[in-house]
Short mmCIF file of C-alpha atoms in Angstrom, two decimals:
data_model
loop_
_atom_site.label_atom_id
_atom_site.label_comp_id
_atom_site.label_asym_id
_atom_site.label_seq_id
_atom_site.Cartn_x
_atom_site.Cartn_y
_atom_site.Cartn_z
CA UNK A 204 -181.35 70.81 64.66
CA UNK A 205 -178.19 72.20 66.20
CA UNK A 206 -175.47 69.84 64.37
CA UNK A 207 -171.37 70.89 64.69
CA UNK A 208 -168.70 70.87 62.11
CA UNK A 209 -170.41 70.97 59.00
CA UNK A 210 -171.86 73.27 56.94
CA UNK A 211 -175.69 72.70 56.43
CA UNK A 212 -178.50 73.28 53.60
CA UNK A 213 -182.01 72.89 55.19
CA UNK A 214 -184.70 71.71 53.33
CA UNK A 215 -187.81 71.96 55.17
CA UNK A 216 -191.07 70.49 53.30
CA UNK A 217 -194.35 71.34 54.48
CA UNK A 218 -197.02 68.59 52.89
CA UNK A 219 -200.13 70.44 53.63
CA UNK A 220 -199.62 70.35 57.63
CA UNK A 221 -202.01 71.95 60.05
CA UNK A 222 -199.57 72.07 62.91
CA UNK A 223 -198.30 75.52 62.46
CA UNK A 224 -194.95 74.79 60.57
CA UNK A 225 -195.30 77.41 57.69
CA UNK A 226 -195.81 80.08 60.70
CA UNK A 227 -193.15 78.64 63.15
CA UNK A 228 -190.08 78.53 60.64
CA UNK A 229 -191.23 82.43 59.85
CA UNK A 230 -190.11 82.98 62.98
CA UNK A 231 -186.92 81.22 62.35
CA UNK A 232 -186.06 81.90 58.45
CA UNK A 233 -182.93 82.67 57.71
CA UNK A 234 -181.21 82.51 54.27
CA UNK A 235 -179.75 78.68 55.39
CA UNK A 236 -183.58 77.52 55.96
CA UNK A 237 -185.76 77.28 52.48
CA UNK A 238 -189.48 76.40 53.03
CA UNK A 239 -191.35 74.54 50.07
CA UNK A 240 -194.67 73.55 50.14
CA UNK A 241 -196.81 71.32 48.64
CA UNK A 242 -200.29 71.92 46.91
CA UNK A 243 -201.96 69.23 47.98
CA UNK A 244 -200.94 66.17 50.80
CA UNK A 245 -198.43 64.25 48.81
CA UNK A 246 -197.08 61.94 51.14
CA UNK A 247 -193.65 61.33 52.69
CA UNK A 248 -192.37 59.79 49.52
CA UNK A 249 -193.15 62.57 46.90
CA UNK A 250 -192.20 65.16 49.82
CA UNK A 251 -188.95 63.93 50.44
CA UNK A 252 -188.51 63.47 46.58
CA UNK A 253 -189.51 67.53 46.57
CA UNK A 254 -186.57 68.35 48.89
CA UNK A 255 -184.01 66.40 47.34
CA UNK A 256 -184.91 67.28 43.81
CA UNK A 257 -184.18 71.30 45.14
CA UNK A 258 -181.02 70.13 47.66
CA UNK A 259 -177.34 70.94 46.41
CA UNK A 260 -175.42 68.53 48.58
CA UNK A 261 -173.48 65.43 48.12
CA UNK A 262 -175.22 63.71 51.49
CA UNK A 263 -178.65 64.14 52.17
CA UNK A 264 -179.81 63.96 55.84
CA UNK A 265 -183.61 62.91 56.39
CA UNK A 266 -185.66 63.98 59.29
CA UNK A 267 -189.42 63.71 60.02
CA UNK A 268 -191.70 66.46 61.87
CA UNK A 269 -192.20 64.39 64.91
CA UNK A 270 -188.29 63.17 65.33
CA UNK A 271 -184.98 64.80 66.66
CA UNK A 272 -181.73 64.31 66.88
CA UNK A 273 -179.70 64.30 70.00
CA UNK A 274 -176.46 64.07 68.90
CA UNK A 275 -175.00 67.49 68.26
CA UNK A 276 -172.35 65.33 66.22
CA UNK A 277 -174.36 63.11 64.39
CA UNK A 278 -173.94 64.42 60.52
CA UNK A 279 -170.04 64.69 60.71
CA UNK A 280 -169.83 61.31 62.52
CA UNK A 281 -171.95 59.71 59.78
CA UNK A 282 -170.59 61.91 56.84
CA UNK A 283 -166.81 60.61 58.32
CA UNK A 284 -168.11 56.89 57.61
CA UNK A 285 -169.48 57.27 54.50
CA UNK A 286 -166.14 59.49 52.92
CA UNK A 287 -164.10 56.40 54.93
CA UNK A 288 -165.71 53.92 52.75
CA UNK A 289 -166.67 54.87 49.10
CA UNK A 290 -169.08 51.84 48.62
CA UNK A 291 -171.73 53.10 51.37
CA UNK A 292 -174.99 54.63 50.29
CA UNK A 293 -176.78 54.84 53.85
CA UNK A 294 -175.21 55.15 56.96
CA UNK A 295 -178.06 55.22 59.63
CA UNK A 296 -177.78 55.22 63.30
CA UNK A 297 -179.57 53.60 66.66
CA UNK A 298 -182.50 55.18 67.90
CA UNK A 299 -185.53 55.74 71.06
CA UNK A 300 -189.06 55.20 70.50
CA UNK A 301 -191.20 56.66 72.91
CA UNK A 302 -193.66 54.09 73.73
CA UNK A 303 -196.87 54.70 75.65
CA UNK A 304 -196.28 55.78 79.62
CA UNK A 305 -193.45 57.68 78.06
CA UNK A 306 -191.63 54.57 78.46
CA UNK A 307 -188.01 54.76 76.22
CA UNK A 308 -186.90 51.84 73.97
CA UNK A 309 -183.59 51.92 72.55
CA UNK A 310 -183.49 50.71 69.17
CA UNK A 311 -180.04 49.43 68.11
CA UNK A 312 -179.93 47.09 65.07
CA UNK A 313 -177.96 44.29 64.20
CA UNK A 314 -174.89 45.95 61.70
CA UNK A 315 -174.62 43.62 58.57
CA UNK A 316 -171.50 41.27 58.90
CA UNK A 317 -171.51 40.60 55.25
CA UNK A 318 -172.91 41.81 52.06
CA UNK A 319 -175.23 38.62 51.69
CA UNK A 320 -176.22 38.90 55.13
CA UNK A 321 -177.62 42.71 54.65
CA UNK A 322 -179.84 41.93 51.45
CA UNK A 323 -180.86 38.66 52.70
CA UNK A 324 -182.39 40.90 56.07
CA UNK A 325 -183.47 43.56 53.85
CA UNK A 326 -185.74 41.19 51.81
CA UNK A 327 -186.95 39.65 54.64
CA UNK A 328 -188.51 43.14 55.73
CA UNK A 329 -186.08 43.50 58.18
CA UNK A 330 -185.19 47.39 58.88
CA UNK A 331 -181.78 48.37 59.71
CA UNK A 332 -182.25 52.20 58.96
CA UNK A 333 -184.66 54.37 61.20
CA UNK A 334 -186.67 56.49 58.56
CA UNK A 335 -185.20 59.70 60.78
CA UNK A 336 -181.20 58.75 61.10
CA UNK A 337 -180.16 57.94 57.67
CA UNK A 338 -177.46 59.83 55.39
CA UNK A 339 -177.78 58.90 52.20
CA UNK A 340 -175.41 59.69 49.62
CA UNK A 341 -176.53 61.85 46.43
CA UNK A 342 -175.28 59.38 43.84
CA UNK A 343 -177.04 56.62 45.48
CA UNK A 344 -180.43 58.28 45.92
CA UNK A 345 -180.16 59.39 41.81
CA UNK A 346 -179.22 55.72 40.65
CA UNK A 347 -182.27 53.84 42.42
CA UNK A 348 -184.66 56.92 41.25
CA UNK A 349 -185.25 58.48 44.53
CA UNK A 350 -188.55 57.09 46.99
CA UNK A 351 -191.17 55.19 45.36
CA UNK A 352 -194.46 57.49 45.77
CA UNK A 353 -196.79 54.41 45.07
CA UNK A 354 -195.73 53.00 48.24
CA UNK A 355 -198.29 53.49 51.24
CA UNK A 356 -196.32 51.61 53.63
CA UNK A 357 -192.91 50.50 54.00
CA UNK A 358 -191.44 53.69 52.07
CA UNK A 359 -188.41 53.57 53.90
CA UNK A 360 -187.03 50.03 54.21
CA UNK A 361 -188.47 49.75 49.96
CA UNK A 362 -185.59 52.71 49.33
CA UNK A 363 -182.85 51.35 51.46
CA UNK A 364 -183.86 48.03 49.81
CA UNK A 365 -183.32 49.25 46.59
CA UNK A 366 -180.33 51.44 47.11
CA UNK A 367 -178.74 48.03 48.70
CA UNK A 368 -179.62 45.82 46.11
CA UNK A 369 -178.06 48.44 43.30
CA UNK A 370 -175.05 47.60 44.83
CA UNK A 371 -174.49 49.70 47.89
CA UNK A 372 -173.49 49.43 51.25
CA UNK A 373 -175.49 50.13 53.86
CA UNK A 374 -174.05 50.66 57.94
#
């Protein structure tokens, strides 16, 4: 999680894992890194909901257990969009997926030309955001209510949806 130039809050949630977390970030706590956990398996929704609803900052910065980032740059590159253009409420990024064979597939998806063009590929189902790249501003994550926890499927591309259609960019 090594990221440069910026100064970072981490919000780690466990949701009931198994995997060790709780006893591997013991090893790493430090007073930057505040654990929460959940009673019972909530879900990715009500989990992310957790972290933002105890998060400080103006940008929040998504990323799942099984994900990393490779960038060393990433947040300031995508925090330097987003404070370039006042209308943005996600700025995501390309990304891999490790397919079976360990074979690599870049993921790199079409940037909206236009306003119309975004919703109308957004309501088609269409995701331009990877769950794990996102920034997503503060103000836009309060005015569309956060992640909707009665979603099984399609949590992601539902809140990008929504923070789009209340009248925010998304790059």
């Amino acid at each position: 999680l090594m990221q440069v130039d910026c100064s970072l809050e981490i919000i780690v949630v466990d949701d009931c894992s198994d995997d060790g977390t709780v006893e591997h970030l013991a090893e790493l706590y430090n007073d930057r890194i505040r654990l929460l956990s959940t009673e019972t398996n909530s879900g990715r929704a009500a989990a992310s909901n957790l972290g933002f609803k105890h998060s400080t900052g103006n940008y929040i910065a998504l990323l799942d257990d099984d994900d990393y980032w490779i960038d060393t740059c990433k947040l300031k590159k995508q925090i330097d969009v987003m404070q370039s253009n006042p209308s943005l409420g996600v700025v995501g990024t390309w990304w891999v997926e490790l397919k079976p064979n360990s074979v690599k597939e870049e993921k790199k998806p079409i940037p909206p030309q236009n306003r119309y063009f975004l919703i109308e590929k957004l309501l088609m189902g269409g995701g331009i955001v990877s769950g794990s790249s996102p920034v997503i501003t503060r103000v836009a994550w309060d005015r569309v209510g956060g992640m909707d926890e009665n979603h099984v499927k399609g949590i992601d591309s539902d809140f990008y949806r929504r923070i789009a259609l209340s009248g925010y960019d998304v790059d």
